[in-house]
CSV table of C-alpha atoms in Angstrom, one decimal:
chain,number,residue,atom,x,y,z
A,24,MET,CA,0.2,0.1,-0.2
A,25,ALA,CA,1.9,3.2,-0.6
A,26,PHE,CA,1.3,6.2,1.5
A,27,GLY,CA,1.3,9.4,0.9
A,28,LYS,CA,3.8,12.1,2.4
A,29,GLN,CA,3.4,13.1,5.5
A,30,PRO,CA,4.3,16.3,7.0
A,31,SER,CA,6.3,16.8,10.2
A,32,PRO,CA,3.9,18.2,13.0
A,33,VAL,CA,4.8,20.8,14.4
A,34,PRO,CA,5.1,21.0,18.6
A,35,LEU,CA,2.4,22.6,20.5
A,36,PHE,CA,3.7,25.1,22.9
A,37,GLY,CA,1.9,25.4,26.5
A,38,LEU,CA,0.9,29.1,26.0
A,39,LEU,CA,-3.2,28.9,27.7
A,40,SER,CA,-5.7,30.9,26.4
A,41,PHE,CA,-9.8,31.2,26.7
A,42,LEU,CA,-12.1,28.2,24.5
A,43,LEU,CA,-14.0,29.9,21.9
A,44,LEU,CA,-17.6,29.8,23.1
A,45,LEU,CA,-20.0,28.8,20.0
A,46,HIS,CA,-23.2,31.3,19.4
A,47,PRO,CA,-26.2,29.4,19.2
A,48,ILE,CA,-26.5,28.7,15.2
A,49,PRO,CA,-30.3,30.1,13.7
A,50,THR,CA,-32.3,27.3,12.1
A,51,THR,CA,-31.5,28.3,8.7
A,52,THR,CA,-29.4,26.2,5.9
A,53,THR,CA,-27.3,28.2,4.9
A,54,THR,CA,-25.7,29.4,8.6
A,55,THR,CA,-21.5,28.8,9.2
A,56,THR,CA,-19.8,28.9,12.8
A,57,SER,CA,-16.3,30.7,12.0
A,58,THR,CA,-13.3,28.6,13.6
A,59,THR,CA,-11.4,32.0,14.3
A,60,GLY,CA,-10.5,32.4,18.0
A,61,ILE,CA,-8.2,31.2,20.3
A,62,ARG,CA,-7.6,28.1,22.4
A,63,LEU,CA,-7.2,27.3,25.8
A,64,ASN,CA,-7.0,23.7,26.7
A,65,VAL,CA,-8.8,23.8,30.1
A,66,ILE,CA,-11.2,21.2,31.9
A,67,ARG,CA,-13.9,20.5,30.0
A,68,LYS,CA,-17.0,17.9,31.6
A,69,PRO,CA,-17.8,16.1,27.9
A,70,SER,CA,-21.6,15.4,27.3
A,71,PRO,CA,-21.7,11.6,28.1
A,72,GLU,CA,-23.2,11.0,23.8
A,73,VAL,CA,-20.1,12.1,23.0
A,74,PRO,CA,-16.8,10.9,23.0
A,75,ILE,CA,-13.2,11.7,23.8
A,76,PHE,CA,-10.5,12.1,21.8
A,77,ARG,CA,-6.7,12.9,22.4
A,78,GLU,CA,-5.7,16.2,20.0
A,79,ALA,CA,-4.0,15.6,16.8
A,80,PRO,CA,-0.5,17.0,15.9
A,81,ALA,CA,-0.4,20.6,14.6
A,82,PHE,CA,0.2,19.5,10.4
A,83,ARG,CA,1.9,22.3,8.6
A,84,ASN,CA,2.1,23.0,4.3
A,85,GLY,CA,5.1,21.3,2.7
A,86,GLU,CA,7.9,24.2,1.3
A,87,SER,CA,6.7,23.4,-2.6
A,88,CYS,CA,2.7,24.9,-1.5
A,89,GLY,CA,1.4,27.4,-2.8
A,90,SER,CA,-0.7,30.1,-1.9
A,91,GLN,CA,-3.1,28.9,1.0
A,92,VAL,CA,-6.4,31.2,-1.0
A,93,ALA,CA,-6.0,30.4,-4.4
A,94,ASP,CA,-4.9,26.6,-4.0
A,95,ARG,CA,-7.8,26.0,-1.6
A,96,ILE,CA,-8.8,22.3,-1.1
A,97,HIS,CA,-12.9,21.9,-0.2
A,98,VAL,CA,-14.1,19.0,1.5
A,99,ALA,CA,-17.4,17.8,2.4
A,100,MET,CA,-18.4,15.7,5.0
A,101,THR,CA,-21.4,15.5,7.7
A,102,LEU,CA,-21.1,15.8,11.3
A,103,ASP,CA,-23.3,13.4,13.7
A,104,ALA,CA,-22.3,12.5,17.0
A,105,ASN,CA,-23.0,8.7,15.8
A,106,TYR,CA,-20.2,8.7,13.5
A,107,LEU,CA,-18.2,11.6,15.1
A,108,ARG,CA,-15.5,8.4,15.7
A,109,GLY,CA,-15.3,8.0,12.1
A,110,THR,CA,-15.2,11.4,11.3
A,111,MET,CA,-12.0,12.3,13.4
A,112,ALA,CA,-9.8,9.6,12.1
A,113,ALA,CA,-10.8,10.5,9.0
A,114,ILE,CA,-9.9,14.2,9.1
A,115,LEU,CA,-6.4,13.0,10.6
A,116,SER,CA,-6.2,10.3,8.0
A,117,ILE,CA,-6.4,13.5,5.2
A,118,LEU,CA,-4.2,16.2,7.2
A,119,GLN,CA,-1.3,13.6,7.7
A,120,HIS,CA,-0.8,12.4,4.5
A,121,SER,CA,-1.5,15.7,2.9
A,122,THR,CA,1.3,18.0,1.3
A,123,CYS,CA,-0.5,20.8,1.9
A,124,PRO,CA,-2.7,20.3,5.3
A,125,GLU,CA,-3.3,23.6,5.3
A,126,ASN,CA,-4.5,24.8,2.0
A,127,VAL,CA,-7.3,22.0,3.2
A,128,SER,CA,-10.9,23.8,4.4
A,129,PHE,CA,-13.4,21.3,6.0
A,130,HIS,CA,-17.0,21.9,5.5
A,131,PHE,CA,-19.3,20.1,8.0
A,132,LEU,CA,-22.8,19.6,7.6
A,133,CYS,CA,-24.6,18.9,10.7
A,134,ALA,CA,-28.9,18.3,11.6
A,135,ARG,CA,-28.9,19.9,14.9
A,136,PHE,CA,-26.9,22.4,17.0
A,137,GLU,CA,-24.5,20.1,19.7
A,138,SER,CA,-22.2,22.7,21.0
A,139,GLU,CA,-20.4,19.8,22.3
A,140,ILE,CA,-18.9,18.0,19.2
A,141,PHE,CA,-18.1,21.5,17.9
A,142,SER,CA,-15.7,21.8,21.3
A,143,SER,CA,-14.6,18.6,20.5
A,144,LEU,CA,-13.7,18.9,17.0
A,145,ARG,CA,-12.4,22.3,18.2
A,146,SER,CA,-9.9,20.8,20.8
A,147,THR,CA,-9.1,17.9,18.9
A,148,PHE,CA,-8.3,20.2,15.7
A,149,PRO,CA,-7.2,23.2,17.1
A,150,TYR,CA,-5.4,24.8,13.5
A,151,LEU,CA,-8.7,22.7,11.5
A,152,ASN,CA,-9.6,25.4,9.2
A,153,PHE,CA,-13.7,24.6,9.1
A,154,LYS,CA,-17.2,26.0,9.1
A,155,VAL,CA,-20.5,23.9,9.9
A,156,TYR,CA,-23.8,24.6,8.0
A,157,ARG,CA,-27.3,23.2,9.9
A,158,PHE,CA,-28.9,21.2,7.1
A,159,ASP,CA,-32.9,21.4,8.1
A,160,SER,CA,-34.2,18.0,7.9
A,161,ASN,CA,-37.3,19.1,7.1
A,162,ARG,CA,-36.1,19.6,3.5
A,163,VAL,CA,-36.1,15.7,2.9
A,164,ARG,CA,-38.8,14.4,6.1
A,165,GLY,CA,-41.3,13.9,3.7
A,166,LYS,CA,-39.7,12.9,0.4
A,167,ILE,CA,-37.2,9.4,2.4
A,168,SER,CA,-38.8,6.5,1.6
A,169,LYS,CA,-38.1,3.2,4.2
A,170,SER,CA,-34.9,0.9,3.5
A,171,ILE,CA,-32.7,-1.6,4.3
A,172,ARG,CA,-30.8,-0.7,7.1
A,173,GLN,CA,-32.3,2.4,9.1
A,174,ALA,CA,-29.0,4.1,9.0
A,175,LEU,CA,-29.8,4.7,5.6
A,176,ASP,CA,-33.3,6.6,5.9
A,177,GLN,CA,-31.4,9.3,8.6
A,178,PRO,CA,-31.6,12.8,7.3
A,179,LEU,CA,-28.6,13.7,7.1
A,180,ASN,CA,-28.0,11.0,4.6
A,181,TYR,CA,-29.5,12.3,2.3
A,182,ALA,CA,-27.7,16.0,2.7
A,183,ARG,CA,-25.1,15.4,0.1
A,184,ILE,CA,-28.0,16.2,-2.6
A,185,TYR,CA,-28.6,19.8,-1.1
A,186,LEU,CA,-24.6,20.5,-0.5
A,187,SER,CA,-24.8,23.3,-4.3
A,188,ASP,CA,-27.5,24.7,-1.4
A,189,ILE,CA,-25.5,25.1,1.7
A,190,ILE,CA,-22.2,25.7,0.6
A,191,PRO,CA,-20.4,29.0,0.0
A,192,VAL,CA,-21.5,30.2,-4.1
A,193,ASP,CA,-17.8,31.1,-4.5
A,194,VAL,CA,-16.7,27.3,-3.4
A,195,ASN,CA,-17.3,26.0,-6.9
A,196,ARG,CA,-15.6,21.8,-6.9
A,197,VAL,CA,-15.8,20.8,-3.1
A,198,ILE,CA,-15.1,17.0,-2.1
A,199,TYR,CA,-17.9,14.9,-0.7
A,200,LEU,CA,-16.5,12.4,1.6
A,201,ASP,CA,-18.5,9.8,4.2
A,202,SER,CA,-17.4,9.7,7.6
A,203,ASP,CA,-16.0,6.0,7.4
A,204,ILE,CA,-13.1,6.6,5.1
A,205,VAL,CA,-9.6,6.6,5.8
A,206,MET,CA,-7.2,8.5,3.1
A,207,VAL,CA,-4.0,7.2,2.8
A,208,ASP,CA,-2.5,9.5,-0.5
A,209,ASP,CA,-2.4,13.4,-1.1
A,210,ILE,CA,-6.0,14.4,-1.4
A,211,ALA,CA,-4.2,16.9,-3.6
A,212,LYS,CA,-4.3,13.8,-6.3
A,213,LEU,CA,-7.9,13.5,-6.3
A,214,TRP,CA,-9.0,17.4,-6.3
A,215,GLY,CA,-7.0,17.5,-9.6
A,216,VAL,CA,-9.1,15.4,-11.7
A,217,ASP,CA,-10.2,16.7,-14.5
A,218,LEU,CA,-13.9,16.4,-14.8
A,219,GLU,CA,-14.0,17.6,-18.4
A,220,ASP,CA,-17.9,18.4,-18.7
A,221,LYS,CA,-18.8,16.1,-16.2
A,222,VAL,CA,-20.5,16.9,-12.9
A,223,VAL,CA,-19.4,14.5,-10.5
A,224,ALA,CA,-16.3,12.8,-10.7
A,225,ALA,CA,-16.1,8.8,-9.0
A,226,PRO,CA,-14.7,5.9,-9.5
A,227,GLU,CA,-17.5,3.3,-11.4
A,228,TYR,CA,-17.7,0.1,-10.9
A,229,CYS,CA,-18.7,-1.0,-14.0
A,230,HIS,CA,-18.0,-5.3,-13.1
A,231,ALA,CA,-21.0,-4.7,-10.6
A,232,ASN,CA,-24.6,-5.4,-11.4
A,233,PHE,CA,-26.9,-2.7,-11.7
A,234,THR,CA,-30.3,-3.8,-12.1
A,235,LYS,CA,-29.9,-5.4,-8.1
A,236,TYR,CA,-30.4,-1.4,-7.4
A,237,PHE,CA,-33.4,-1.4,-9.2
A,238,THR,CA,-37.0,-3.2,-7.7
A,239,ASP,CA,-39.1,-5.8,-10.6
A,240,ALA,CA,-40.9,-3.1,-10.8
A,241,PHE,CA,-38.3,-1.1,-11.8
A,242,TRP,CA,-37.3,-2.8,-15.0
A,243,SER,CA,-40.7,-4.0,-16.1
A,244,ASP,CA,-41.9,-0.6,-16.1
A,245,PRO,CA,-40.6,0.9,-19.9
A,246,ALA,CA,-41.1,4.4,-18.9
A,247,LEU,CA,-38.8,4.1,-15.8
A,248,ALA,CA,-36.6,1.7,-17.1
A,249,GLY,CA,-36.4,4.0,-20.4
A,250,THR,CA,-34.1,6.6,-18.4
A,251,PHE,CA,-31.0,4.9,-18.8
A,252,GLU,CA,-31.7,4.8,-22.8
A,253,GLY,CA,-28.6,6.2,-24.6
A,254,ARG,CA,-26.3,5.6,-21.7
A,255,LYS,CA,-23.7,2.7,-20.2
A,256,PRO,CA,-25.0,2.6,-16.5
A,257,CYS,CA,-22.0,1.4,-14.0
A,258,TYR,CA,-22.5,2.1,-10.3
A,259,PHE,CA,-20.8,4.1,-8.6
A,260,ASN,CA,-20.4,4.9,-4.7
A,261,THR,CA,-21.8,8.3,-3.6
A,262,GLY,CA,-19.5,8.5,-0.4
A,263,VAL,CA,-16.3,10.0,-2.2
A,264,MET,CA,-17.4,12.3,-4.9
A,265,VAL,CA,-15.3,15.0,-6.5
A,266,VAL,CA,-18.4,17.5,-7.6
A,267,ASP,CA,-18.4,20.4,-9.6
A,268,VAL,CA,-21.2,22.4,-7.9
A,269,GLU,CA,-21.3,25.8,-9.9
A,270,LYS,CA,-22.4,23.1,-12.8
A,271,TRP,CA,-24.6,21.0,-10.3
A,272,ARG,CA,-26.5,24.5,-9.5
A,273,GLU,CA,-26.8,25.7,-13.4
A,274,GLY,CA,-27.9,21.8,-14.0
A,275,GLY,CA,-31.1,21.6,-11.0
A,276,TYR,CA,-29.4,18.4,-10.3
A,277,THR,CA,-30.9,19.1,-6.9
A,278,GLN,CA,-34.5,18.8,-8.3
A,279,LYS,CA,-33.4,16.2,-10.5
A,280,VAL,CA,-32.8,13.5,-7.3
A,281,GLU,CA,-36.0,15.2,-5.7
A,282,GLU,CA,-38.0,13.8,-8.5
A,283,TRP,CA,-37.0,10.4,-8.4
A,284,MET,CA,-37.2,10.6,-5.0
A,285,GLY,CA,-40.6,11.5,-5.3
A,286,VAL,CA,-41.5,8.6,-8.1
A,287,GLN,CA,-39.8,6.0,-5.0
A,288,LYS,CA,-43.3,7.5,-2.6
A,289,GLN,CA,-45.1,6.5,-5.3
A,290,LYS,CA,-44.3,3.1,-6.1
A,291,ARG,CA,-40.7,1.6,-4.8
A,292,ILE,CA,-38.2,1.4,-7.2
A,293,TYR,CA,-35.5,1.0,-5.5
A,294,HIS,CA,-34.0,-0.3,-1.8
A,295,LEU,CA,-31.0,1.8,-0.4
A,296,GLY,CA,-31.2,5.0,0.6
A,297,SER,CA,-29.6,8.1,-0.9
A,298,LEU,CA,-27.8,6.3,-3.8
A,299,PRO,CA,-30.5,5.2,-6.1
A,300,PRO,CA,-31.7,8.2,-7.4
A,301,PHE,CA,-28.0,9.1,-7.7
A,302,LEU,CA,-28.0,6.7,-10.0
A,303,LEU,CA,-30.8,7.6,-11.8
A,304,VAL,CA,-29.3,10.6,-12.5
A,305,LEU,CA,-25.7,10.4,-12.9
A,306,ALA,CA,-25.1,6.4,-13.3
A,307,GLY,CA,-23.1,6.6,-16.9
A,308,ASN,CA,-23.1,10.3,-17.8
A,309,ILE,CA,-19.8,11.2,-14.5
A,310,LYS,CA,-16.0,11.1,-14.9
A,311,ALA,CA,-14.6,7.5,-14.0
A,312,VAL,CA,-11.6,8.0,-11.7
A,313,ASP,CA,-8.8,5.1,-10.9
A,314,HIS,CA,-10.5,2.6,-8.4
A,315,ARG,CA,-7.6,3.5,-5.5
A,316,TRP,CA,-9.9,5.9,-4.7
A,317,ASN,CA,-12.2,4.5,-3.0
A,318,GLN,CA,-11.7,0.7,-1.6
A,319,HIS,CA,-15.1,0.2,-0.6
A,320,GLY,CA,-17.2,-1.9,1.0
A,321,LEU,CA,-15.0,-3.0,4.1
A,322,GLY,CA,-17.7,-2.8,6.2
A,323,GLY,CA,-19.4,-5.6,4.5
A,324,ASP,CA,-23.0,-6.0,2.9
A,325,ASN,CA,-26.5,-3.6,4.8
A,326,LEU,CA,-27.8,-5.9,6.4
A,327,GLU,CA,-24.8,-8.2,8.4
A,328,GLY,CA,-22.0,-6.5,7.7
A,329,LYS,CA,-19.7,-9.3,7.5
A,330,CYS,CA,-15.8,-9.4,6.9
A,331,ARG,CA,-14.7,-8.5,3.5
A,332,SER,CA,-10.9,-8.8,2.4
A,333,LEU,CA,-9.4,-5.8,0.3
A,334,HIS,CA,-9.5,-5.5,-3.5
A,335,PRO,CA,-6.2,-6.1,-5.5
A,336,GLY,CA,-4.8,-3.4,-6.6
A,337,PRO,CA,-3.2,0.1,-5.3
A,338,ILE,CA,-5.1,2.3,-2.7
A,339,SER,CA,-5.6,5.7,-1.9
A,340,LEU,CA,-8.3,5.5,0.2
A,341,LEU,CA,-10.4,2.8,2.3
A,342,HIS,CA,-13.8,2.9,3.2
A,343,TRP,CA,-16.1,1.4,5.5
A,344,SER,CA,-18.9,1.6,3.1
A,345,GLY,CA,-21.8,-1.7,4.3
A,346,LYS,CA,-23.3,-2.0,8.0
A,347,GLY,CA,-20.5,-3.1,9.9
A,348,LYS,CA,-18.0,-0.1,10.9
A,349,PRO,CA,-14.5,-0.5,12.5
A,350,TRP,CA,-14.5,1.6,15.9
A,351,LEU,CA,-17.4,-0.9,16.4
A,352,ARG,CA,-15.9,-4.2,15.5
A,353,LEU,CA,-12.8,-2.8,17.5
A,354,ASP,CA,-14.5,-2.4,20.7
A,355,SER,CA,-16.2,-5.4,20.4
A,356,ARG,CA,-12.7,-6.9,20.2
A,357,LYS,CA,-14.0,-9.0,17.7
A,358,PRO,CA,-12.3,-7.0,14.4
A,359,CYS,CA,-12.2,-8.3,11.0
A,360,ASN,CA,-8.6,-8.4,9.5
A,361,VAL,CA,-9.5,-4.8,7.4
A,362,ASP,CA,-10.1,-2.7,10.7
A,363,HIS,CA,-6.3,-3.1,12.0
A,364,LEU,CA,-5.5,-0.7,8.7
A,365,TRP,CA,-8.6,2.5,10.5
A,366,ALA,CA,-6.9,2.1,14.0
A,367,PRO,CA,-3.9,3.6,13.4
A,368,TYR,CA,-6.7,6.8,12.6
A,369,ASP,CA,-8.7,6.0,15.9
A,370,LEU,CA,-8.3,9.2,18.1
A,371,TYR,CA,-10.8,8.0,20.3
A,372,ARG,CA,-9.7,7.9,23.9
A,373,SER,CA,-10.8,5.7,26.0
A,374,SER,CA,-10.1,6.8,29.6
A,375,SER,CA,-12.8,7.7,31.7
A,376,LEU,CA,-11.0,11.4,32.8
A,377,SER,CA,-12.8,14.5,32.3
A,378,LEU,CA,-9.0,16.7,32.1
A,379,GLU,CA,-7.7,17.0,28.9
A,380,GLU,CA,-4.0,16.1,29.2
């Protein structure tokens, strides 16, 4: 497995300063919370639902890095207490393997204001460049259909559909990542992919049985099945995507995905959550990138989450899509072999101490 260049951590000094307190976020979709401010290591009594994490090293740009403004890399992820441990590991892996970690800007989408999560993020990554946006769950509550796994039915799982409405209009491109990934290569390589005239870039898996993502009711209806006419649709995983946000807005892709969600409510045409409507709109019309950028399925299937082995070939990103999450399997003392690849990025501190060291 080829790992990207790892910048040398910069030692932290013992200077104390006050922890920046968050202001309440109004219930609008585009509200952000700034990350500017000075940090202090203080006694913090955590919420029982929010894990305690060790502070990550500070990663600095290499000598070859350009302007932190002109060469900014935008990464979007969701932020949820249930997956926070995975998010922390993902962030660490991205920064650790980036040649220019200070150029990476994170955009976090959350369903509700939870100050404990934001405080934990700040204390774990004091130098992280990030903003938090509230995703209004009401936008999808009436559009979600029950799927084969409850976790797939959560409103926040659909937030990626609304990225173009949520992040600032001056952000023209973004890498969307799920919280159950670790990156073992320089994210700048993925960021630099040429989308050509496509709105999304992602690894394509044309050997997969595409028909299984839709029901017999879909394939037996000529009007529905005809949606792929003129295309050669292939499966792609929406947990790792490079999105041309400007083209997404101009093409009205949010509305196109929502229309298929409406069809699903009337006539069940698929069993999974937010993936099939993406396939219906974009499959066969994306920019294909190397499979190394999404070694997915490491969490097994959506029902049992059985162990799976790595696919052959080089790896730049590991993805525990499926029911089995590495932190849960490690805690249960019944990890899969691939979970040991995630463990080095785990910042979780299992001690019950409430003091930050």
